[in-house]
CSV table of C-alpha atoms and ligand atoms in Angstrom, one decimal:
chain,number,residue,atom,x,y,z
A,115,MET,CA,124.3,81.5,116.5
A,116,GLN,CA,125.7,80.8,113.0
A,117,ARG,CA,124.6,77.5,112.5
A,118,SER,CA,125.8,76.6,109.0
A,119,ALA,CA,128.6,79.0,108.8
A,120,THR,CA,131.4,77.4,107.0
A,121,LEU,CA,134.9,77.7,106.3
A,122,THR,CA,134.1,80.0,103.5
A,123,GLY,CA,132.0,82.0,105.9
A,124,GLU,CA,128.8,81.4,103.8
A,125,ARG,CA,125.3,82.5,105.4
A,126,ILE,CA,122.2,81.3,104.8
A,127,ILE,CA,119.9,84.8,105.4
A,128,LEU,CA,116.0,85.0,105.6
A,129,GLY,CA,115.0,88.3,104.1
A,130,LEU,CA,111.5,90.0,104.8
A,131,GLU,CA,109.9,92.9,103.2
A,132,SER,CA,106.5,94.6,104.2
A,133,SER,CA,107.4,98.4,103.6
A,134,CYS,CA,104.4,99.2,101.1
A,135,ASP,CA,102.1,96.8,99.3
A,136,ASP,CA,104.2,93.6,98.5
A,137,THR,CA,104.8,90.9,101.2
A,138,ALA,CA,107.8,89.4,100.6
A,139,ALA,CA,110.2,86.6,101.7
A,140,ALA,CA,113.5,85.3,100.5
A,141,VAL,CA,116.1,82.9,101.5
A,142,ILE,CA,119.6,83.8,100.2
A,143,ARG,CA,122.9,82.3,100.5
A,144,ALA,CA,126.1,84.8,100.4
A,145,ARG,CA,129.8,85.3,101.6
A,146,PRO,CA,129.6,88.6,103.8
A,147,GLY,CA,131.9,91.2,102.0
A,148,LEU,CA,131.9,89.5,98.6
A,149,PRO,CA,129.6,90.3,95.7
A,150,ARG,CA,127.1,87.5,94.1
A,151,GLY,CA,124.6,86.0,96.2
A,152,THR,CA,122.3,82.8,95.3
A,153,ILE,CA,118.5,82.9,96.0
A,154,LEU,CA,117.7,79.7,97.3
A,155,GLY,CA,113.8,80.5,97.4
A,156,ALA,CA,111.4,83.5,97.2
A,157,GLU,CA,107.9,84.4,97.1
A,158,VAL,CA,106.0,87.9,96.8
A,159,LEU,CA,102.6,88.5,97.4
A,160,GLY,CA,101.2,91.5,95.9
A,161,GLN,CA,98.4,93.4,97.0
A,162,ASP,CA,97.0,95.1,93.9
A,163,ALA,CA,93.5,93.4,94.1
A,164,LEU,CA,93.0,94.8,97.8
A,165,HIS,CA,93.8,98.5,96.9
A,166,GLY,CA,92.5,98.5,93.3
A,167,ALA,CA,89.0,100.3,94.2
A,168,PHE,CA,90.7,103.0,95.9
A,169,GLY,CA,93.3,104.2,93.5
A,170,GLY,CA,96.2,103.9,95.7
A,171,VAL,CA,97.8,102.0,98.5
A,172,VAL,CA,95.4,102.3,101.6
A,173,PRO,CA,97.7,101.7,104.4
A,174,GLU,CA,95.8,100.1,107.2
A,175,ILE,CA,94.7,97.5,104.4
A,176,ALA,CA,98.1,96.9,103.5
A,177,ALA,CA,99.4,96.4,107.0
A,178,ARG,CA,96.5,93.9,107.6
A,179,ALA,CA,97.4,91.8,104.6
A,180,HIS,CA,101.3,91.6,105.8
A,181,ALA,CA,100.2,90.7,109.2
A,182,GLU,CA,98.3,87.7,107.6
A,183,ARG,CA,100.7,86.7,105.0
A,184,LEU,CA,104.3,87.0,106.5
A,185,ASP,CA,104.1,83.4,107.8
A,186,LEU,CA,102.8,82.2,104.3
A,187,VAL,CA,105.6,84.0,102.2
A,188,THR,CA,108.1,82.7,105.2
A,189,GLU,CA,107.1,79.0,104.6
A,190,ALA,CA,106.8,79.4,101.1
A,191,ALA,CA,110.2,80.5,100.2
A,192,LEU,CA,111.5,78.4,102.8
A,193,GLY,CA,109.6,75.8,100.9
A,194,ARG,CA,111.4,76.6,97.5
A,195,ALA,CA,114.7,76.6,99.0
A,196,GLY,CA,114.0,73.0,100.5
A,197,LEU,CA,115.1,74.0,103.9
A,198,GLY,CA,113.7,74.6,107.4
A,199,LEU,CA,114.0,77.3,110.0
A,200,GLU,CA,117.0,75.2,111.6
A,201,ALA,CA,118.9,76.1,108.3
A,202,ILE,CA,118.6,79.8,108.7
A,203,ASP,CA,121.8,81.6,110.0
A,204,ALA,CA,120.1,85.2,110.3
A,205,VAL,CA,116.9,87.2,109.7
A,206,ALA,CA,116.8,90.3,107.8
A,207,VAL,CA,113.8,92.8,107.7
A,208,THR,CA,113.2,96.0,105.9
A,209,ALA,CA,112.7,98.3,109.1
A,210,GLY,CA,112.0,101.5,107.1
A,211,PRO,CA,111.6,103.8,105.3
A,212,GLY,CA,108.2,102.9,104.7
A,213,LEU,CA,104.5,102.6,105.7
A,214,ILE,CA,104.5,102.5,109.5
A,215,GLY,CA,101.7,99.6,109.9
A,216,GLY,CA,103.8,97.3,107.2
A,217,LEU,CA,107.2,98.0,108.7
A,218,LEU,CA,105.8,97.2,112.3
A,219,ALA,CA,104.3,94.2,111.3
A,220,GLY,CA,107.7,92.9,109.3
A,221,VAL,CA,109.7,94.2,112.4
A,222,MET,CA,107.5,92.1,115.1
A,223,PHE,CA,107.3,89.0,113.1
A,224,ALA,CA,111.3,89.0,112.2
A,225,LYS,CA,111.8,89.9,115.9
A,226,GLY,CA,109.8,87.1,117.2
A,227,LEU,CA,111.6,84.5,114.6
A,228,ALA,CA,114.9,85.9,116.2
A,229,ALA,CA,114.0,85.7,119.5
A,230,GLY,CA,112.2,82.2,119.3
A,231,ARG,CA,115.3,80.7,117.4
A,232,GLY,CA,118.3,82.6,118.7
A,233,LEU,CA,118.9,84.2,115.3
A,234,PRO,CA,120.8,87.5,114.7
A,235,LEU,CA,118.6,90.2,113.5
A,236,TYR,CA,119.4,93.0,110.8
A,237,GLY,CA,116.9,95.9,110.5
A,238,VAL,CA,117.8,97.0,107.0
A,239,ASN,CA,117.0,100.0,105.1
A,240,HIS,CA,114.8,99.4,102.1
A,241,LEU,CA,116.6,102.1,99.6
A,242,ALA,CA,119.9,100.1,100.6
A,243,GLY,CA,118.2,96.8,99.6
A,244,HIS,CA,117.3,98.7,96.2
A,245,ALA,CA,120.9,100.4,95.8
A,246,LEU,CA,123.1,97.5,96.9
A,247,THR,CA,121.4,94.8,94.3
A,248,PRO,CA,123.4,95.0,91.4
A,249,ARG,CA,126.5,93.0,93.6
A,250,LEU,CA,123.7,90.5,94.5
A,251,VAL,CA,123.7,89.3,90.8
A,252,ALA,CA,127.1,90.5,89.7
A,253,ASP,CA,130.5,90.8,90.5
A,254,LEU,CA,130.8,94.5,90.7
A,255,ASP,CA,132.8,96.7,93.3
A,256,PHE,CA,132.5,100.2,95.1
A,257,PRO,CA,132.1,102.5,93.8
A,258,TYR,CA,129.2,102.7,91.3
A,259,LEU,CA,126.4,105.3,90.2
A,260,MET,CA,122.9,103.8,91.1
A,261,LEU,CA,119.7,105.4,89.6
A,262,LEU,CA,116.7,104.4,91.9
A,263,ALA,CA,113.8,105.0,90.1
A,264,SER,CA,110.5,103.8,91.5
A,265,GLY,CA,106.8,104.6,92.5
A,266,GLY,CA,108.2,106.3,95.8
A,267,HIS,CA,111.4,107.4,94.9
A,268,CYS,CA,114.1,108.8,92.4
A,269,GLN,CA,117.4,109.5,93.3
A,270,PHE,CA,120.9,109.2,91.8
A,271,LEU,CA,123.3,107.8,94.4
A,272,ALA,CA,127.2,107.5,94.6
A,273,VAL,CA,127.6,104.0,96.2
A,274,THR,CA,131.1,103.6,97.7
A,275,GLY,CA,130.1,100.8,100.3
A,276,PRO,CA,127.7,98.6,101.9
A,277,GLU,CA,126.7,101.4,104.2
A,278,ALA,CA,128.1,104.5,102.3
A,279,PHE,CA,125.7,106.2,99.8
A,280,HIS,CA,126.1,109.9,98.6
A,281,ARG,CA,122.7,111.5,96.9
A,282,MET,CA,123.8,113.3,93.8
A,283,GLY,CA,120.1,114.6,93.4
A,284,GLY,CA,117.0,113.4,93.1
A,285,THR,CA,113.1,114.3,92.6
A,286,ILE,CA,112.1,117.6,94.0
A,287,ASP,CA,108.1,116.0,93.8
A,288,ASP,CA,106.8,113.4,92.4
A,289,ALA,CA,108.4,109.9,91.7
A,290,PRO,CA,108.4,108.9,88.2
A,291,GLY,CA,106.4,105.8,88.9
A,292,GLU,CA,103.9,107.6,90.6
A,293,ALA,CA,103.4,110.3,87.5
A,294,PHE,CA,102.8,106.9,85.3
A,295,ASP,CA,100.4,105.5,87.8
A,296,LYS,CA,98.6,108.9,87.8
A,297,ILE,CA,98.3,109.5,84.6
A,298,ALA,CA,97.6,106.0,83.5
A,299,ARG,CA,94.7,105.9,85.8
A,300,HIS,CA,93.8,109.5,84.5
A,301,LEU,CA,93.5,108.0,80.8
A,302,GLY,CA,91.8,104.8,81.8
A,303,LEU,CA,94.3,102.2,81.7
A,304,ALA,CA,94.3,99.3,84.0
A,305,ALA,CA,96.8,98.6,86.8
A,306,PRO,CA,99.6,98.5,87.1
A,307,GLY,CA,100.0,101.7,85.1
A,308,GLY,CA,103.7,102.0,84.3
A,309,PRO,CA,103.3,98.7,82.1
A,310,ALA,CA,100.0,99.6,80.7
A,311,LEU,CA,101.4,103.1,79.9
A,312,GLU,CA,104.4,101.7,78.1
A,313,ALA,CA,102.4,99.2,76.1
A,314,GLU,CA,100.0,102.2,75.2
A,315,ALA,CA,102.7,104.4,74.2
A,316,LEU,CA,104.2,101.9,71.8
A,317,GLY,CA,101.7,102.9,69.4
A,318,GLY,CA,101.5,106.7,69.8
A,319,ASP,CA,103.5,109.7,68.2
A,320,PRO,CA,105.8,111.1,71.0
A,321,ASP,CA,105.8,114.5,69.0
A,322,ARG,CA,102.2,115.4,68.6
A,323,PHE,CA,102.0,117.0,72.3
A,324,ASP,CA,104.8,119.3,73.7
A,325,PHE,CA,105.3,118.4,77.0
A,326,PRO,CA,107.8,120.1,79.1
A,327,ARG,CA,111.2,118.6,79.8
A,328,PRO,CA,111.3,119.4,83.7
A,329,LEU,CA,114.3,121.2,85.3
A,330,LEU,CA,116.7,120.9,82.0
A,331,ASP,CA,117.2,124.5,82.5
A,332,ARG,CA,118.6,123.9,86.0
A,333,GLU,CA,122.2,122.8,86.9
A,334,GLY,CA,122.6,119.5,88.1
A,335,CYS,CA,120.8,116.4,88.4
A,336,ASP,CA,117.6,117.0,90.5
A,337,LEU,CA,114.5,115.7,88.6
A,338,SER,CA,110.7,117.0,88.9
A,339,PHE,CA,107.8,115.1,87.3
A,340,ALA,CA,104.4,117.1,89.3
A,341,GLY,CA,104.5,119.7,86.5
A,342,LEU,CA,104.6,117.1,83.6
A,343,LYS,CA,102.0,115.2,85.2
A,344,THR,CA,99.8,118.0,85.0
A,345,ALA,CA,100.5,119.2,81.6
A,346,VAL,CA,99.7,115.6,80.3
A,347,ARG,CA,96.5,115.7,82.2
A,348,ARG,CA,95.6,119.2,81.1
A,349,ALA,CA,96.2,117.9,77.7
A,350,CYS,CA,93.6,115.4,78.3
A,351,ASP,CA,91.1,117.3,79.5
A,352,ARG,CA,91.3,120.2,77.0
A,353,LEU,CA,90.6,117.3,74.4
A,354,VAL,CA,87.7,115.9,76.3
A,355,ALA,CA,86.3,119.6,76.4
A,356,ALA,CA,87.1,120.1,72.6
A,357,GLN,CA,85.7,116.7,71.6
A,358,GLY,CA,83.6,115.2,74.2
A,359,GLY,CA,86.0,112.3,74.9
A,360,ILE,CA,89.3,111.1,74.0
A,361,THR,CA,90.1,108.6,71.0
A,362,ARG,CA,92.1,105.7,71.0
A,363,ALA,CA,94.9,107.0,69.3
A,364,ASP,CA,94.7,110.8,71.4
A,365,ARG,CA,95.5,108.2,74.4
A,366,ALA,CA,98.2,106.6,72.6
A,367,ASP,CA,99.8,110.0,71.7
A,368,LEU,CA,99.5,111.1,75.1
A,369,CYS,CA,101.2,108.1,76.4
A,370,ALA,CA,104.0,108.5,73.9
A,371,GLY,CA,104.4,112.2,74.5
A,372,PHE,CA,104.7,111.7,78.4
A,373,GLN,CA,107.1,108.4,78.1
A,374,ALA,CA,109.3,110.6,75.6
A,375,ALA,CA,109.5,113.7,78.1
A,376,VAL,CA,110.3,111.1,81.3
A,377,THR,CA,113.0,109.3,79.0
A,378,ALA,CA,114.8,112.8,77.9
A,379,THR,CA,114.6,114.3,81.6
A,380,LEU,CA,115.9,111.1,82.7
A,381,GLU,CA,118.6,110.9,79.8
A,382,GLU,CA,120.1,114.0,80.7
A,383,LYS,CA,120.3,114.2,84.1
A,384,THR,CA,121.7,110.5,83.9
A,385,ARG,CA,124.5,112.2,81.6
A,386,ARG,CA,125.3,114.7,84.1
A,387,ALA,CA,125.2,112.7,87.1
A,388,LEU,CA,127.4,110.3,85.0
A,389,ARG,CA,129.9,113.1,84.6
A,390,ALA,CA,130.0,114.4,88.1
A,391,PHE,CA,130.6,110.9,89.5
A,392,ALA,CA,133.3,110.1,86.9
A,393,ALA,CA,135.3,113.6,88.1
A,394,ARG,CA,135.0,112.0,91.6
A,395,HIS,CA,135.7,108.5,91.2
A,396,GLY,CA,136.3,107.6,87.7
A,397,THR,CA,134.2,105.9,85.0
A,398,THR,CA,132.9,102.9,86.4
A,399,THR,CA,129.2,101.3,86.2
A,400,LEU,CA,125.9,102.8,86.0
A,401,ALA,CA,123.4,100.5,87.7
A,402,VAL,CA,119.6,101.1,87.9
A,403,ALA,CA,116.8,99.5,90.1
A,404,GLY,CA,113.0,100.2,91.1
A,405,GLY,CA,110.3,99.6,88.9
A,406,VAL,CA,110.8,102.3,86.4
A,407,ALA,CA,114.0,101.0,85.6
A,408,ALA,CA,112.1,98.1,84.2
A,409,ASN,CA,110.7,100.3,81.3
A,410,ARG,CA,112.1,99.1,77.6
A,411,ALA,CA,112.4,102.8,76.4
A,412,ILE,CA,114.0,104.2,79.4
A,413,ARG,CA,116.3,101.3,79.8
A,414,ALA,CA,117.4,101.6,76.5
A,415,ALA,CA,117.9,105.3,77.0
A,416,LEU,CA,119.7,104.8,79.7
A,417,GLU,CA,121.9,102.4,78.8
A,418,ALA,CA,122.8,104.3,75.4
A,419,VAL,CA,123.7,107.2,78.1
A,420,ALA,CA,126.2,105.0,79.9
A,421,ALA,CA,127.9,103.7,76.9
A,422,ALA,CA,128.4,107.1,75.3
A,423,GLU,CA,130.2,108.1,78.8
A,424,ALA,CA,132.3,104.8,78.9
A,425,PHE,CA,130.2,103.7,81.7
A,426,ALA,CA,129.5,99.9,81.8
A,427,TRP,CA,125.6,99.6,82.5
A,428,LEU,CA,124.0,97.0,84.7
A,429,ALA,CA,120.4,96.2,85.4
A,430,PRO,CA,119.4,93.5,87.5
A,431,PRO,CA,116.5,91.1,86.2
A,432,GLY,CA,112.9,93.2,86.8
A,433,ALA,CA,111.7,90.9,89.8
A,434,LEU,CA,114.7,92.0,91.5
A,435,CYS,CA,114.1,95.6,90.5
A,436,THR,CA,110.9,95.6,92.1
A,437,ASP,CA,110.3,94.8,95.9
A,438,ASN,CA,110.9,91.4,97.1
A,439,GLY,CA,112.9,89.8,100.3
A,440,ALA,CA,116.2,88.8,98.6
A,441,ILE,CA,117.2,92.3,98.4
A,442,THR,CA,116.7,93.0,102.1
A,443,ALA,CA,118.6,90.0,102.8
A,444,TRP,CA,121.3,90.9,100.7
A,445,ALA,CA,121.9,94.4,102.1
A,446,ALA,CA,122.1,92.7,106.0
A,447,ALA,CA,125.0,90.2,104.0
A,448,GLU,CA,126.6,93.3,103.0
A,449,ARG,CA,126.4,94.9,106.2
A,450,MET,CA,127.6,91.6,108.3
A,451,ALA,CA,131.1,92.3,107.0
A,452,LEU,CA,131.1,95.6,108.9
A,453,ARG,CA,129.3,95.4,112.0
A,454,GLY,CA,127.4,93.1,113.8
A,455,PRO,CA,123.2,92.7,114.0
A,456,ASP,CA,120.6,94.8,115.9
A,457,ALA,CA,119.3,94.3,119.3
A,458,LEU,CA,115.7,93.5,120.1
A,459,ASP,CA,114.6,96.9,120.5
A,460,LEU,CA,115.0,97.5,116.8
A,461,PRO,CA,112.5,100.3,115.9
A,462,ALA,CA,110.6,100.8,112.7
A,463,ARG,CA,111.4,103.6,110.7
A,464,PRO,CA,108.9,105.3,108.4
A,465,ARG,CA,111.5,108.1,107.4
A,466,TRP,CA,115.0,106.9,107.2
A,467,PRO,CA,117.2,108.8,104.5
A,468,LEU,CA,120.1,106.6,103.1
A,469,ASP,CA,122.2,109.8,102.7
A,470,ALA,CA,121.5,111.3,106.3
A,471,ALA,CA,123.9,114.1,105.3
A,472,ALA,CA,122.1,115.4,102.4
A,473,ALA,CA,119.7,118.1,102.9
A,474,PRO,CA,116.2,116.8,103.0
A,475,MET,CA,114.5,116.7,99.4
A,476,LEU,CA,111.1,119.1,99.2
A,477,GLY,CA,109.3,115.9,98.5
A,478,SER,CA,109.7,112.4,97.5
A,479,GLY,CA,106.8,111.3,96.0
A,480,ARG,CA,103.4,111.3,97.5
A,481,LYS,CA,103.1,107.8,98.4
A,482,GLY,CA,106.6,108.8,100.1
A,483,ALA,CA,107.3,105.2,101.1
A,484,LYS,CA,107.7,103.0,98.4
A,485,ALA,CA,111.0,102.6,96.7
B,168,LIG,O1,110.1,99.4,92.6
B,168,LIG,P1,108.7,99.3,92.8
B,168,LIG,O2,108.2,97.9,92.4
B,168,LIG,O3,107.7,99.6,94.0
B,168,LIG,C1,108.2,100.8,94.7
B,168,LIG,O4,107.8,101.7,94.0
B,168,LIG,O5,109.0,100.5,95.6
B,168,LIG,O6,108.0,100.0,91.6
B,168,LIG,C2,106.6,100.2,91.4
B,168,LIG,C3,106.5,101.4,90.3
B,168,LIG,C4,104.9,101.7,89.9
B,168,LIG,O7,104.9,103.3,90.1
B,168,LIG,C5,105.0,101.3,88.6
B,168,LIG,O8,103.9,101.8,87.7
B,168,LIG,C6,106.5,101.5,88.0
B,168,LIG,O9,107.1,101.3,88.9
B,168,LIG,N1,106.5,100.7,86.5
B,168,LIG,C7,106.8,101.4,85.5
B,168,LIG,C8,107.2,100.1,84.8
B,168,LIG,N2,106.8,98.9,85.3
B,168,LIG,C9,106.7,99.3,87.0
B,168,LIG,N3,107.0,102.4,85.1
B,168,LIG,C10,107.0,102.7,83.9
B,168,LIG,N4,107.1,101.6,82.9
B,168,LIG,C11,107.3,100.4,83.2
B,168,LIG,N5,107.3,99.5,82.2
B,169,LIG,ZN1,111.3,99.4,96.9
């Protein structure tokens, strides 16, 4: 039933996200197959306060919180849009990858809504949601190169269609956001670690410590952050052993050195990815997504590399780089142009690689589930 479908083919889509530690819903208006959607209303409820004491996301706590809050975020998103459920044409939900409890909470909620209101149901790959976000906000054509860098993932994707993603490279161990979070925690910075570490780095000397630039000696655009994370921790522990603690200046220098190493590595690997992409698809656009893409130093470095390689640059606003419901709804809108909805036996898929043809990575970050 496509209640508000008009001659222009517009659809009003409810998108739900619960794959990690954000419970989110959004209502968007989109024309399937065409870029640029309109976000009519959105709500995100984070869970930092629930997991703070544990040093990471506790899956069971996350799942319970999602189950309790999915209806609240849906009501809030509809309220902001000034719409009732009767205005919705389709329900989209993150069906993977992610933490199984949260995914199940979202998928069950979406199925209930779809069955109860007779609406088509779209199970969306969360990574596709991130990778397609640039087309939600801009008139961007396929193909383009996407660097997705978040707390659970880091990969270069050649995006050639709404469901066509080729992974050109990615992290073989930790995700960069995970390294930011772990180091911030080790240095006693408040959560969320990424922004806190970035702020601390501003006052530091990036050259005092000689941290490794991982995998620069290896061809291609794979990345690794586990060794760098360990190097920073060791440098900190050595200072503690020698002086009985670290000073404020030590901490700023450690942060600046770490951020400089991540930036330099991402910069060089992005240059290589751009060149490989250009050889195959021509020079188009470099787009970024994921929480790490909110880091100003990293953003500036990547923008400069794109310009040097004659690529256009597209970084969606921060609130759309991090997890939200609009990107789920948008991925469904993109897919509608190609094929129909899912059946009500749609499964939740904790592991769901975007590029099924690519060899599995050695690791995808210990959180493994976020993107
Ligand atoms: O995309 P996101 O909201 O969640 C998923 O991982 O899916 O990304 C969150 C990650 C966290 O690890 C956070 O520390 C990192 O992105 N992050 C940052 C910054 N803001 C968020 N890392 C570096 N600098 C930042 N400013
Ligand atoms: Zn994500």
